[in-house]
CSV table of N, CA and C in Angstrom, one decimal:
chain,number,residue,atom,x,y,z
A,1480,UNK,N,46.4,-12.7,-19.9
A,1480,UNK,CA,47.8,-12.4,-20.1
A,1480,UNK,C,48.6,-13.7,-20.3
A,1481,UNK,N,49.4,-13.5,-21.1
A,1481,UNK,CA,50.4,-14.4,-21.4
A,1481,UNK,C,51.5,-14.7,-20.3
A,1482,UNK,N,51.9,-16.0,-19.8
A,1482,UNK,CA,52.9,-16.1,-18.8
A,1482,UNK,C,54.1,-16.7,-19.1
A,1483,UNK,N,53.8,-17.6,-20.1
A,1483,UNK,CA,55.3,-18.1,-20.7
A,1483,UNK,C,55.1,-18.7,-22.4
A,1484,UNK,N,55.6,-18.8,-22.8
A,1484,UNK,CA,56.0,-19.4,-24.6
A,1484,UNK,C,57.4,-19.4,-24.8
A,1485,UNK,N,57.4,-20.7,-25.3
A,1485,UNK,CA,58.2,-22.0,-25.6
A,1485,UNK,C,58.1,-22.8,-26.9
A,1486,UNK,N,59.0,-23.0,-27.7
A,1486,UNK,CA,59.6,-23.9,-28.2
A,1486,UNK,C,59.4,-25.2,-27.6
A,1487,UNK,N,58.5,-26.5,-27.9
A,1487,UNK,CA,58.2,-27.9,-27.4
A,1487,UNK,C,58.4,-28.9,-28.2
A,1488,UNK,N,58.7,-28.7,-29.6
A,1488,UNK,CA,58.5,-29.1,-30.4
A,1488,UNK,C,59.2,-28.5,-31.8
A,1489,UNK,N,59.9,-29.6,-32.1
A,1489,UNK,CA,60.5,-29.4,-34.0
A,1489,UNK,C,59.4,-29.7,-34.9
A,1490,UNK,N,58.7,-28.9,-35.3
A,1490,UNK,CA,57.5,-29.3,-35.8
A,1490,UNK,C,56.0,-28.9,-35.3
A,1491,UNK,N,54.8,-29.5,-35.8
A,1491,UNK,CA,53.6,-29.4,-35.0
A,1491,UNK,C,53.4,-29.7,-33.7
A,1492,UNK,N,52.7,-29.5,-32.7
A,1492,UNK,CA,52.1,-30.2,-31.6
A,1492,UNK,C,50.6,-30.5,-32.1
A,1493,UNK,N,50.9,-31.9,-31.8
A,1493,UNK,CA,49.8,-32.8,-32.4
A,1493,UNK,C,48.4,-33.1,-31.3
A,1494,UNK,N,49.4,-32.9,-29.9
A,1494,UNK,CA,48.1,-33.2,-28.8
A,1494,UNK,C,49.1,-32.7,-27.4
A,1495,UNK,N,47.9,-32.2,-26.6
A,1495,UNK,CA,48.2,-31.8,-25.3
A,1495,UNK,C,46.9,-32.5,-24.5
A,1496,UNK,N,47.5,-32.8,-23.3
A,1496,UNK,CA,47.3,-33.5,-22.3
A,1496,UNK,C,47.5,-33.6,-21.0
A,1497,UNK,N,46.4,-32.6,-20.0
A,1497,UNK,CA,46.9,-32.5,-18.8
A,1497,UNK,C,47.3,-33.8,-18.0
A,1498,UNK,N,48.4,-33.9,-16.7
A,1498,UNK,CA,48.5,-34.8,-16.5
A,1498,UNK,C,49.0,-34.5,-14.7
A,1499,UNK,N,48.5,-35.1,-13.8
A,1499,UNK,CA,48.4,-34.4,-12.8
A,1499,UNK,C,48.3,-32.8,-12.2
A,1500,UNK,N,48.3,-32.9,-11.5
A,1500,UNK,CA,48.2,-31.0,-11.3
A,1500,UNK,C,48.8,-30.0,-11.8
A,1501,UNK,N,50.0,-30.5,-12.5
A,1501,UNK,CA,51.3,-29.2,-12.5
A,1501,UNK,C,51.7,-30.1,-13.9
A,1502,UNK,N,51.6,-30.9,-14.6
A,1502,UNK,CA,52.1,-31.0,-15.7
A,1502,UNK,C,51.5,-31.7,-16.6
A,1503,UNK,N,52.2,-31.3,-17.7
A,1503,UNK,CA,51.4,-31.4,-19.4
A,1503,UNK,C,51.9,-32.2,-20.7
A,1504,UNK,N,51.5,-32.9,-20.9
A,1504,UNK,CA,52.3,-34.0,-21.8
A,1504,UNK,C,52.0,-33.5,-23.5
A,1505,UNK,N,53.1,-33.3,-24.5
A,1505,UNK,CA,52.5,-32.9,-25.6
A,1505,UNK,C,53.2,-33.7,-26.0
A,1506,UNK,N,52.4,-33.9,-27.7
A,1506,UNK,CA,53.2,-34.9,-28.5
A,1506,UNK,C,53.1,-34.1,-30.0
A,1507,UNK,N,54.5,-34.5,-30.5
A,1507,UNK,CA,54.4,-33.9,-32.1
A,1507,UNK,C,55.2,-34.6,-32.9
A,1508,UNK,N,54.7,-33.7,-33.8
A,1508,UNK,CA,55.3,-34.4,-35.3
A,1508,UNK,C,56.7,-34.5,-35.4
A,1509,UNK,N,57.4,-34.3,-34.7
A,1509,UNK,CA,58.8,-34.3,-34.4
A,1509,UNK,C,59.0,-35.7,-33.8
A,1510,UNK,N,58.3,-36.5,-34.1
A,1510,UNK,CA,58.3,-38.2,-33.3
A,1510,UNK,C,58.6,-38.0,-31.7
A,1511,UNK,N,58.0,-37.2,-30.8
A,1511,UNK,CA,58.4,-37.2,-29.8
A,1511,UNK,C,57.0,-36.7,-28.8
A,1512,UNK,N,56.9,-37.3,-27.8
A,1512,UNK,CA,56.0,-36.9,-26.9
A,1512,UNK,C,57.2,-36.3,-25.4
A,1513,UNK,N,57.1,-35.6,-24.8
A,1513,UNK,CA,57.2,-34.5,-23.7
A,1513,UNK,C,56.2,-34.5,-22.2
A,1514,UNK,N,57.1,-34.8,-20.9
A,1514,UNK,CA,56.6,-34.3,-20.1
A,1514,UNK,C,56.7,-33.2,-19.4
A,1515,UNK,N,55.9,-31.8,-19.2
A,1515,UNK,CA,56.3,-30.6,-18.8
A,1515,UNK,C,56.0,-30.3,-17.5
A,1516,UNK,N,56.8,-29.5,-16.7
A,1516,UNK,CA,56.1,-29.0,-15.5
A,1516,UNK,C,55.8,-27.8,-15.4
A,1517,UNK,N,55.0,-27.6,-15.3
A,1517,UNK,CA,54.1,-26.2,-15.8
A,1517,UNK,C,54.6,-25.2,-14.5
A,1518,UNK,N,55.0,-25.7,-13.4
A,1518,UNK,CA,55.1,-24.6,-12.0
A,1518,UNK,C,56.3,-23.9,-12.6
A,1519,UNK,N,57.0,-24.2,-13.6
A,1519,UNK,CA,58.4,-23.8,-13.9
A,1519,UNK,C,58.2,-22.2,-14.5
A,1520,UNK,N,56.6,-22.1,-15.7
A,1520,UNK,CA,56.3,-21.5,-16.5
A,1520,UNK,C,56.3,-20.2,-15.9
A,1521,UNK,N,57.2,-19.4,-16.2
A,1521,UNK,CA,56.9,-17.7,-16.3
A,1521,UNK,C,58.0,-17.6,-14.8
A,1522,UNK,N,58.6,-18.9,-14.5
A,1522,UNK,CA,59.6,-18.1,-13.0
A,1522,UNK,C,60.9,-17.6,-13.4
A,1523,UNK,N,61.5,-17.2,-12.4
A,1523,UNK,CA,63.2,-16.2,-12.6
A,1523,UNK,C,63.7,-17.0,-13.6
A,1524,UNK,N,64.0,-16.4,-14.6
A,1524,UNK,CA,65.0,-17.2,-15.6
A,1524,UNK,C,64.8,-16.6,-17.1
A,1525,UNK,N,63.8,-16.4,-17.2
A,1525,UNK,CA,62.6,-15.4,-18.1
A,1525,UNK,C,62.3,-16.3,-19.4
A,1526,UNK,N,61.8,-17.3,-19.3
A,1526,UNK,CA,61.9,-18.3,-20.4
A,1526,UNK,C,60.3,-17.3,-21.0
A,1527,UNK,N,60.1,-16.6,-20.3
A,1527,UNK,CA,59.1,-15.9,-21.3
A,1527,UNK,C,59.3,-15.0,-22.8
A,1528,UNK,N,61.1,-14.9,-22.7
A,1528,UNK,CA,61.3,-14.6,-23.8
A,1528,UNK,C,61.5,-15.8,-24.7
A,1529,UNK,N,60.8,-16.8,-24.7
A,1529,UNK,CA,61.0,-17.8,-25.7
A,1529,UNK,C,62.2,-18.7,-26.1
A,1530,UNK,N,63.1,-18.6,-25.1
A,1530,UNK,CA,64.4,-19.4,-25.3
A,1530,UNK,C,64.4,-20.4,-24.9
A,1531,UNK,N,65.4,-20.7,-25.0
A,1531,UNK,CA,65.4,-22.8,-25.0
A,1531,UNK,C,65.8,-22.9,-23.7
A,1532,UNK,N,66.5,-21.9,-23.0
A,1532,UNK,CA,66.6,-21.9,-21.7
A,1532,UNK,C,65.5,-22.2,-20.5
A,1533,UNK,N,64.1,-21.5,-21.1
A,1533,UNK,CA,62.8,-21.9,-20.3
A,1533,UNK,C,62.3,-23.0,-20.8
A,1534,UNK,N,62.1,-23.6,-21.6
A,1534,UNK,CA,61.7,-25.2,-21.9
A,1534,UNK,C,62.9,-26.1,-21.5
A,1535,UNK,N,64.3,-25.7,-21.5
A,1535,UNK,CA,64.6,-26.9,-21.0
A,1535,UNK,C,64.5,-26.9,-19.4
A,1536,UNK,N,63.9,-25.7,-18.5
A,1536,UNK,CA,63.6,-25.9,-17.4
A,1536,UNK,C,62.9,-26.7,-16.8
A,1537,UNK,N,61.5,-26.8,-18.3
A,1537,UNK,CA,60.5,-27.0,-17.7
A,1537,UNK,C,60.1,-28.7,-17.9
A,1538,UNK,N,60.9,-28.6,-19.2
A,1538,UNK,CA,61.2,-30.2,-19.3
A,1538,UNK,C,61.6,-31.4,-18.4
A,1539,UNK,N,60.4,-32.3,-18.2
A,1539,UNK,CA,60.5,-33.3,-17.2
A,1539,UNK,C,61.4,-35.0,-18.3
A,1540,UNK,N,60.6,-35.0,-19.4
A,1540,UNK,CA,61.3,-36.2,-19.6
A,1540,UNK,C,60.9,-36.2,-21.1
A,1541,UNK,N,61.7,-36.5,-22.1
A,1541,UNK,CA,61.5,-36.6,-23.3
A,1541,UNK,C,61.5,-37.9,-23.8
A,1542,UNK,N,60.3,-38.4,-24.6
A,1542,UNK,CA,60.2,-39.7,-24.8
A,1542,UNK,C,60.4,-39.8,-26.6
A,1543,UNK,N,61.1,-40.4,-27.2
A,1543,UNK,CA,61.5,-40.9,-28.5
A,1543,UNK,C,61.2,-42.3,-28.8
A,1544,UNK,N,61.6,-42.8,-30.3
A,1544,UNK,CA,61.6,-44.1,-30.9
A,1544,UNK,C,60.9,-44.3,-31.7
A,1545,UNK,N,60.0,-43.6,-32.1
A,1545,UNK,CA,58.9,-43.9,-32.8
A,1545,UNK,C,59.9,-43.4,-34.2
A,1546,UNK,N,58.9,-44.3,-35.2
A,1546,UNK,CA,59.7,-43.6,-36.8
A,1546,UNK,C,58.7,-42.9,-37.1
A,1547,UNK,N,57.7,-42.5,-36.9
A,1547,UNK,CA,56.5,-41.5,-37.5
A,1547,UNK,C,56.4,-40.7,-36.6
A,1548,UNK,N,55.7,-39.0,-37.3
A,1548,UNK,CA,55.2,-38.4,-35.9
A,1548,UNK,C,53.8,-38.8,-35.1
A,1549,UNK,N,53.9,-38.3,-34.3
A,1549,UNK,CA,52.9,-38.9,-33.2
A,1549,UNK,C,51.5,-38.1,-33.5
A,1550,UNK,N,50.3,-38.7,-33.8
A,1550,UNK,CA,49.3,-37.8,-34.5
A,1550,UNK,C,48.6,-38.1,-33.3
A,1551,UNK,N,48.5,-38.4,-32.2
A,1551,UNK,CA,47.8,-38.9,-31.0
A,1551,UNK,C,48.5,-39.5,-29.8
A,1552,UNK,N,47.8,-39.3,-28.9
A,1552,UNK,CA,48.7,-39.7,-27.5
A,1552,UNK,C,47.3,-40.0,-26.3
A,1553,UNK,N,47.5,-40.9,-25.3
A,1553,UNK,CA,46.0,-41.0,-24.2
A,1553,UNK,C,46.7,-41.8,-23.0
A,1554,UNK,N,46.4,-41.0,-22.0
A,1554,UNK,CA,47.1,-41.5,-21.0
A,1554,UNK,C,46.3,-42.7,-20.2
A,1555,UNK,N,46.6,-43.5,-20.0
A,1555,UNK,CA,46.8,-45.0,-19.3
A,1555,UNK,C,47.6,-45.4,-17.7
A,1556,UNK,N,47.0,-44.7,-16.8
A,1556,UNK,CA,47.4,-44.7,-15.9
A,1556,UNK,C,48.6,-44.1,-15.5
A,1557,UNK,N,49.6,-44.3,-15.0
A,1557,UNK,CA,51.2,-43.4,-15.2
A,1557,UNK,C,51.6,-43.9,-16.4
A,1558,UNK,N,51.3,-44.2,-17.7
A,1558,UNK,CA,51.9,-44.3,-18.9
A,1558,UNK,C,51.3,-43.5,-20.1
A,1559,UNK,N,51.9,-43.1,-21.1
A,1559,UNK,CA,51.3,-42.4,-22.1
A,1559,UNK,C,51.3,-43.6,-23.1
A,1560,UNK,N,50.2,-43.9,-23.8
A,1560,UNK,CA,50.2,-44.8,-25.0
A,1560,UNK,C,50.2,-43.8,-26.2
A,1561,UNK,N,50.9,-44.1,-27.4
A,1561,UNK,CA,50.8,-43.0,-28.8
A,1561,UNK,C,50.7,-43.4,-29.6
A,1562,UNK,N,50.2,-43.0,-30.7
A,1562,UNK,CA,49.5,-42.9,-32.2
A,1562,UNK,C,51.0,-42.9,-33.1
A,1563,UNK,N,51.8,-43.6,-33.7
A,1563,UNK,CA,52.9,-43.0,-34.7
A,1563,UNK,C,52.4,-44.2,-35.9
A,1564,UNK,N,52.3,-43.8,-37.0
A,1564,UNK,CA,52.5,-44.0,-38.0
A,1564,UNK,C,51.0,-45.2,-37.8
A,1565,UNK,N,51.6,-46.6,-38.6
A,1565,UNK,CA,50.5,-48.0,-38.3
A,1565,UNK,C,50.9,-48.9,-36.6
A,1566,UNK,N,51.5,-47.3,-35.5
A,1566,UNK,CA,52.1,-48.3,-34.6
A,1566,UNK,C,52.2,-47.3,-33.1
A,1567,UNK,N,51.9,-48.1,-32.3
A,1567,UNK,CA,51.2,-47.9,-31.1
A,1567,UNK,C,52.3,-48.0,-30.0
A,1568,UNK,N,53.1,-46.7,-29.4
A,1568,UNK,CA,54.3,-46.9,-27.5
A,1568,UNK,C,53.6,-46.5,-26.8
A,1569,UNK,N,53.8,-47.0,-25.8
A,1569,UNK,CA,53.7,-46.9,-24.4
A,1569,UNK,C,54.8,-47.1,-23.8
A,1570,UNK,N,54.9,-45.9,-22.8
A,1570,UNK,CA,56.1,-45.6,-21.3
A,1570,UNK,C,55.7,-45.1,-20.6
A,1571,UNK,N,56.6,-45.2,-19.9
A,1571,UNK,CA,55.9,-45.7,-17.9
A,1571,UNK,C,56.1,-43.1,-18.2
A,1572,UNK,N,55.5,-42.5,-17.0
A,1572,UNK,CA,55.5,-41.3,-17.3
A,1572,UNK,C,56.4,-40.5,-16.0
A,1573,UNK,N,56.2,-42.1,-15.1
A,1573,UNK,CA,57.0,-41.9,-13.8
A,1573,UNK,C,56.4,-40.5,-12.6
A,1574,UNK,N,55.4,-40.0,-12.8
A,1574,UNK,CA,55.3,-38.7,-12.0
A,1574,UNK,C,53.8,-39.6,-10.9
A,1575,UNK,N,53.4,-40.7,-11.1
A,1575,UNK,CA,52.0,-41.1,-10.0
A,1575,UNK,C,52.2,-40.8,-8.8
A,1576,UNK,N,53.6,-41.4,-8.3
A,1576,UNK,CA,53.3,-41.4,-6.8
A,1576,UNK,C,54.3,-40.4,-6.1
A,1577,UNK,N,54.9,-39.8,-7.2
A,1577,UNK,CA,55.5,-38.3,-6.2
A,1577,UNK,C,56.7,-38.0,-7.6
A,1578,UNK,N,55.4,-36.7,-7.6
A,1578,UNK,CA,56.3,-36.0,-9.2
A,1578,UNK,C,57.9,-35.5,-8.6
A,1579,UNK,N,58.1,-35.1,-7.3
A,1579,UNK,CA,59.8,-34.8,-7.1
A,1579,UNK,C,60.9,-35.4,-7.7
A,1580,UNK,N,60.2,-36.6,-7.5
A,1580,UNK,CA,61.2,-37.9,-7.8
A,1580,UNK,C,61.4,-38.4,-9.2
A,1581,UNK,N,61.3,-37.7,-10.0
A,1581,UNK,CA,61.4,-37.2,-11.3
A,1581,UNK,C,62.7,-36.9,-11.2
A,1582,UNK,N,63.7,-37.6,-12.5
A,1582,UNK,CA,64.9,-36.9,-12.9
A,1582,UNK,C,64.7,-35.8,-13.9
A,1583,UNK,N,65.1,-34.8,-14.2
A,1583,UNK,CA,64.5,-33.6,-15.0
A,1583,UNK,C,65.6,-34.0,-15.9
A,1584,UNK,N,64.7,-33.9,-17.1
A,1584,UNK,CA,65.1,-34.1,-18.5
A,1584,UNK,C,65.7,-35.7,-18.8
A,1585,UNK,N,65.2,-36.4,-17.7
A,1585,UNK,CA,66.0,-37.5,-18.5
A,1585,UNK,C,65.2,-38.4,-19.6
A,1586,UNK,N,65.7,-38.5,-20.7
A,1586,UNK,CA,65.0,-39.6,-21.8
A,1586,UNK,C,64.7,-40.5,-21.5
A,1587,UNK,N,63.7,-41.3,-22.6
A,1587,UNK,CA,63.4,-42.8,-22.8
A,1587,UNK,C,62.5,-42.8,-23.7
A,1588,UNK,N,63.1,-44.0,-24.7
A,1588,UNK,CA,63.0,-44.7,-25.5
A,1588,UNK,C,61.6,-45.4,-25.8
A,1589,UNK,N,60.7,-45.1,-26.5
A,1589,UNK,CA,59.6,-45.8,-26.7
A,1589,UNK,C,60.1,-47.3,-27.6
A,1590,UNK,N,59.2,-48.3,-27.2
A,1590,UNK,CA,59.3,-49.4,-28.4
A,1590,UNK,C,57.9,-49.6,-28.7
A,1591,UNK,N,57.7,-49.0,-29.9
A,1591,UNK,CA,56.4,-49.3,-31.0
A,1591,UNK,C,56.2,-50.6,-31.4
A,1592,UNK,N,54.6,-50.9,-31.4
A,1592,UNK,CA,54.0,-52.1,-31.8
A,1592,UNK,C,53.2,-51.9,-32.6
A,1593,UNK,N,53.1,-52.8,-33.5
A,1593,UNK,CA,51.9,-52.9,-34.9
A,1593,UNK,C,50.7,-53.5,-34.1
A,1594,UNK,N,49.5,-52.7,-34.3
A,1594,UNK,CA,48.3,-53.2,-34.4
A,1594,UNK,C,48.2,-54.4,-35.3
A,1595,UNK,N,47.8,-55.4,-35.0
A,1595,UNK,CA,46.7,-56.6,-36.1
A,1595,UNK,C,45.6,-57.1,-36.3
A,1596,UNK,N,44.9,-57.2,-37.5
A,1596,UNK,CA,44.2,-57.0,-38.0
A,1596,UNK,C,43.5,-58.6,-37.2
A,1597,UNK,N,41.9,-58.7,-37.7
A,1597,UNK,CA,41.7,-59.6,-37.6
A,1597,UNK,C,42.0,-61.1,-37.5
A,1598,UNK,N,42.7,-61.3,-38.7
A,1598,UNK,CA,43.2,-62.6,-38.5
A,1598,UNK,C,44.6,-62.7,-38.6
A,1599,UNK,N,45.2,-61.5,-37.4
A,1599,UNK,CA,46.3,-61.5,-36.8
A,1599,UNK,C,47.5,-60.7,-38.1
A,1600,UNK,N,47.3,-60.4,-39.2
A,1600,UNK,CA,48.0,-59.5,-40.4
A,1600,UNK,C,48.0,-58.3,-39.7
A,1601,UNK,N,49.5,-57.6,-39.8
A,1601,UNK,CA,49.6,-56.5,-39.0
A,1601,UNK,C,48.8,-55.6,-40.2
A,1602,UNK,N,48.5,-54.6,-39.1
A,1602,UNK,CA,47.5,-53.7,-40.4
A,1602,UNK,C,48.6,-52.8,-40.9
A,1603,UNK,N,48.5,-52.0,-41.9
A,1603,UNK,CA,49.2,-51.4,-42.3
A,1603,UNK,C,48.8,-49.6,-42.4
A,1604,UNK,N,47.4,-49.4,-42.2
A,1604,UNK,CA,46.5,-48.1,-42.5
A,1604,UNK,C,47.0,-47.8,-41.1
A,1605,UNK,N,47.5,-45.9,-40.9
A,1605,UNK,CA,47.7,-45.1,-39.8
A,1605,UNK,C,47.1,-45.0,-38.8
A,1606,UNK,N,47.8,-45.7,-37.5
A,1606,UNK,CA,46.6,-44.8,-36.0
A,1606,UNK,C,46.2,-43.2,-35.9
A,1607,UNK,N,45.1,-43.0,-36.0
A,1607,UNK,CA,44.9,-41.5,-36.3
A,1607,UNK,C,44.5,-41.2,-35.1
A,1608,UNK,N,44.0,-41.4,-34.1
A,1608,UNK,CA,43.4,-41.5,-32.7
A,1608,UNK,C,43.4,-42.8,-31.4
A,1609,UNK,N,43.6,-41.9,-29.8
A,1609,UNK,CA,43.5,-43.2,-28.9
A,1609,UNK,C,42.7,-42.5,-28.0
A,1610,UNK,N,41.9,-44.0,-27.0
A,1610,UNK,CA,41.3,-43.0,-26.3
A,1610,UNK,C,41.2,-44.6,-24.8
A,1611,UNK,N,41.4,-44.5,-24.1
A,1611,UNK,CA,41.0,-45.1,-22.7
A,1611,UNK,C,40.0,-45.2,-22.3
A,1612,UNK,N,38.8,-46.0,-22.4
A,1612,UNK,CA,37.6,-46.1,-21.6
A,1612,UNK,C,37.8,-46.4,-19.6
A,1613,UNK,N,37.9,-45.0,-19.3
A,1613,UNK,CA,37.9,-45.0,-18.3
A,1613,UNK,C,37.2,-45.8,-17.0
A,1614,UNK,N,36.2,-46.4,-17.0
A,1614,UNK,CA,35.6,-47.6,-16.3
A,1614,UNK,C,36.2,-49.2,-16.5
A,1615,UNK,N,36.3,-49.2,-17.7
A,1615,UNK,CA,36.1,-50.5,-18.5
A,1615,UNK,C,38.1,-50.9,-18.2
A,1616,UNK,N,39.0,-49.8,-18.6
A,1616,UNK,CA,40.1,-49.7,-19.5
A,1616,UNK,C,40.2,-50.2,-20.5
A,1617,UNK,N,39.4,-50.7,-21.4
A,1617,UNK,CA,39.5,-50.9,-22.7
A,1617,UNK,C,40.0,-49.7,-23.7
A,1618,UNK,N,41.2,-50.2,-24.7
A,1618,UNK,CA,42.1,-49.1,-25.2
A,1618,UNK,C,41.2,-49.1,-26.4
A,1619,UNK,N,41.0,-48.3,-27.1
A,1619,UNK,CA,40.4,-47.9,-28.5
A,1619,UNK,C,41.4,-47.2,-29.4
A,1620,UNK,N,41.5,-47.7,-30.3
A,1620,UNK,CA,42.7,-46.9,-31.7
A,1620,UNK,C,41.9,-47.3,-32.7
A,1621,UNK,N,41.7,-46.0,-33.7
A,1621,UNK,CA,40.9,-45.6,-34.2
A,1621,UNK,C,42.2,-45.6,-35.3
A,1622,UNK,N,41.6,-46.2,-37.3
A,1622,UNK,CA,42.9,-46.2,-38.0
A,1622,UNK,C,42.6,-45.3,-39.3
A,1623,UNK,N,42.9,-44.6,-39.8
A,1623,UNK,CA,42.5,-44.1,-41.2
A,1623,UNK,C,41.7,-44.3,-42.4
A,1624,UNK,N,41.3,-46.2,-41.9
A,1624,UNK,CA,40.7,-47.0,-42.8
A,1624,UNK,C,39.3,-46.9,-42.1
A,1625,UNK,N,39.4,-46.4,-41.3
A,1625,UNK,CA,37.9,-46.2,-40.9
A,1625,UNK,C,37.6,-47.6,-39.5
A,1626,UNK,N,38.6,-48.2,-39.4
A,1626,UNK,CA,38.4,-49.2,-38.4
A,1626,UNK,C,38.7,-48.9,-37.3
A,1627,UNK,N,37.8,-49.3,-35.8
A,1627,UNK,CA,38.4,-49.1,-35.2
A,1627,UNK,C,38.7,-50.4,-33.9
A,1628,UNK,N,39.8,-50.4,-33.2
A,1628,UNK,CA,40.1,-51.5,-32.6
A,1628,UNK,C,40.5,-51.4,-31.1
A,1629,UNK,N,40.0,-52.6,-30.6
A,1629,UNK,CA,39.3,-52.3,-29.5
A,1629,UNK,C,40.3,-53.1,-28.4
A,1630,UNK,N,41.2,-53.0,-27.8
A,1630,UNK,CA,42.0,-54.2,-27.2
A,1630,UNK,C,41.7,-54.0,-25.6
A,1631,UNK,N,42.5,-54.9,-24.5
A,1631,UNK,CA,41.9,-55.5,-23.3
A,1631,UNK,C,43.4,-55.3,-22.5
């Protein structure tokens, strides 16, 4: 059974991402990644009829700045790192050490970095994928050229 549906996104959702117990980080083509709290989903208010009214309940924090949409997202400890265009944000997600303390709905600002290439030339081919090696933390971004780059 269906419990709630929402509007998250102007555009595609490109990636979903659980992220502690009760909330869910999506990112889309709408240049924007989203923190949601899922306990909000289907309570008094009836965002089950699909109104903007139940997503902006549920909405914890909306992250912007990127000029591409976000084709990828991988979380890094309390930060989400993303995929937009030939260029790579990371922001803090704020929910580690006590999701209460969370302002609801407040923004922030990604500032995107160009990957570079070997001998330091920013690349210019699309981040298509990210992924965290969980032991290691070695970040992995994967680019449309088929390369993939491995940073520390």
């Amino acid at each position: 059974r269906m419990r709630a549906w929402f509007k998250a996104h102007e555009g595609a959702v490109t990636r979903l991402l659980p992220y502690h117990e009760h909330y869910m980080v999506s990112a889309g083509a709408d240049r924007t990644v989203a923190l949601w709290d899922l306990r909000m989903a289907g309570s008094r208010g009836g965002n089950s009829s699909g109104a903007k009214a139940g997503s902006s309940r549920m909405l914890v924090r909306r992250l912007g700045g990127v000029s591409s949409p976000v084709a990828d997202c991988a979380l890094v400890g309390g930060a989400v790192a993303c995929a937009a265009g030939s260029r790579i944000a990371v922001a803090p997600l704020d929910v580690a050490s006590g999701a209460d303390a969370i302002v609801s709905g407040a923004a922030l600002t990604m500032d995107p970095i160009r990957l570079r290439g070997v001998k330091g030339k920013p690349e210019s081919a699309n981040v298509v994928s990210l992924n965290v090696m969980p032991h290691s933390r070695l970040f992995v971004a994967s680019a449309e050229d088929g390369m993939l780059h491995v940073c520390v």
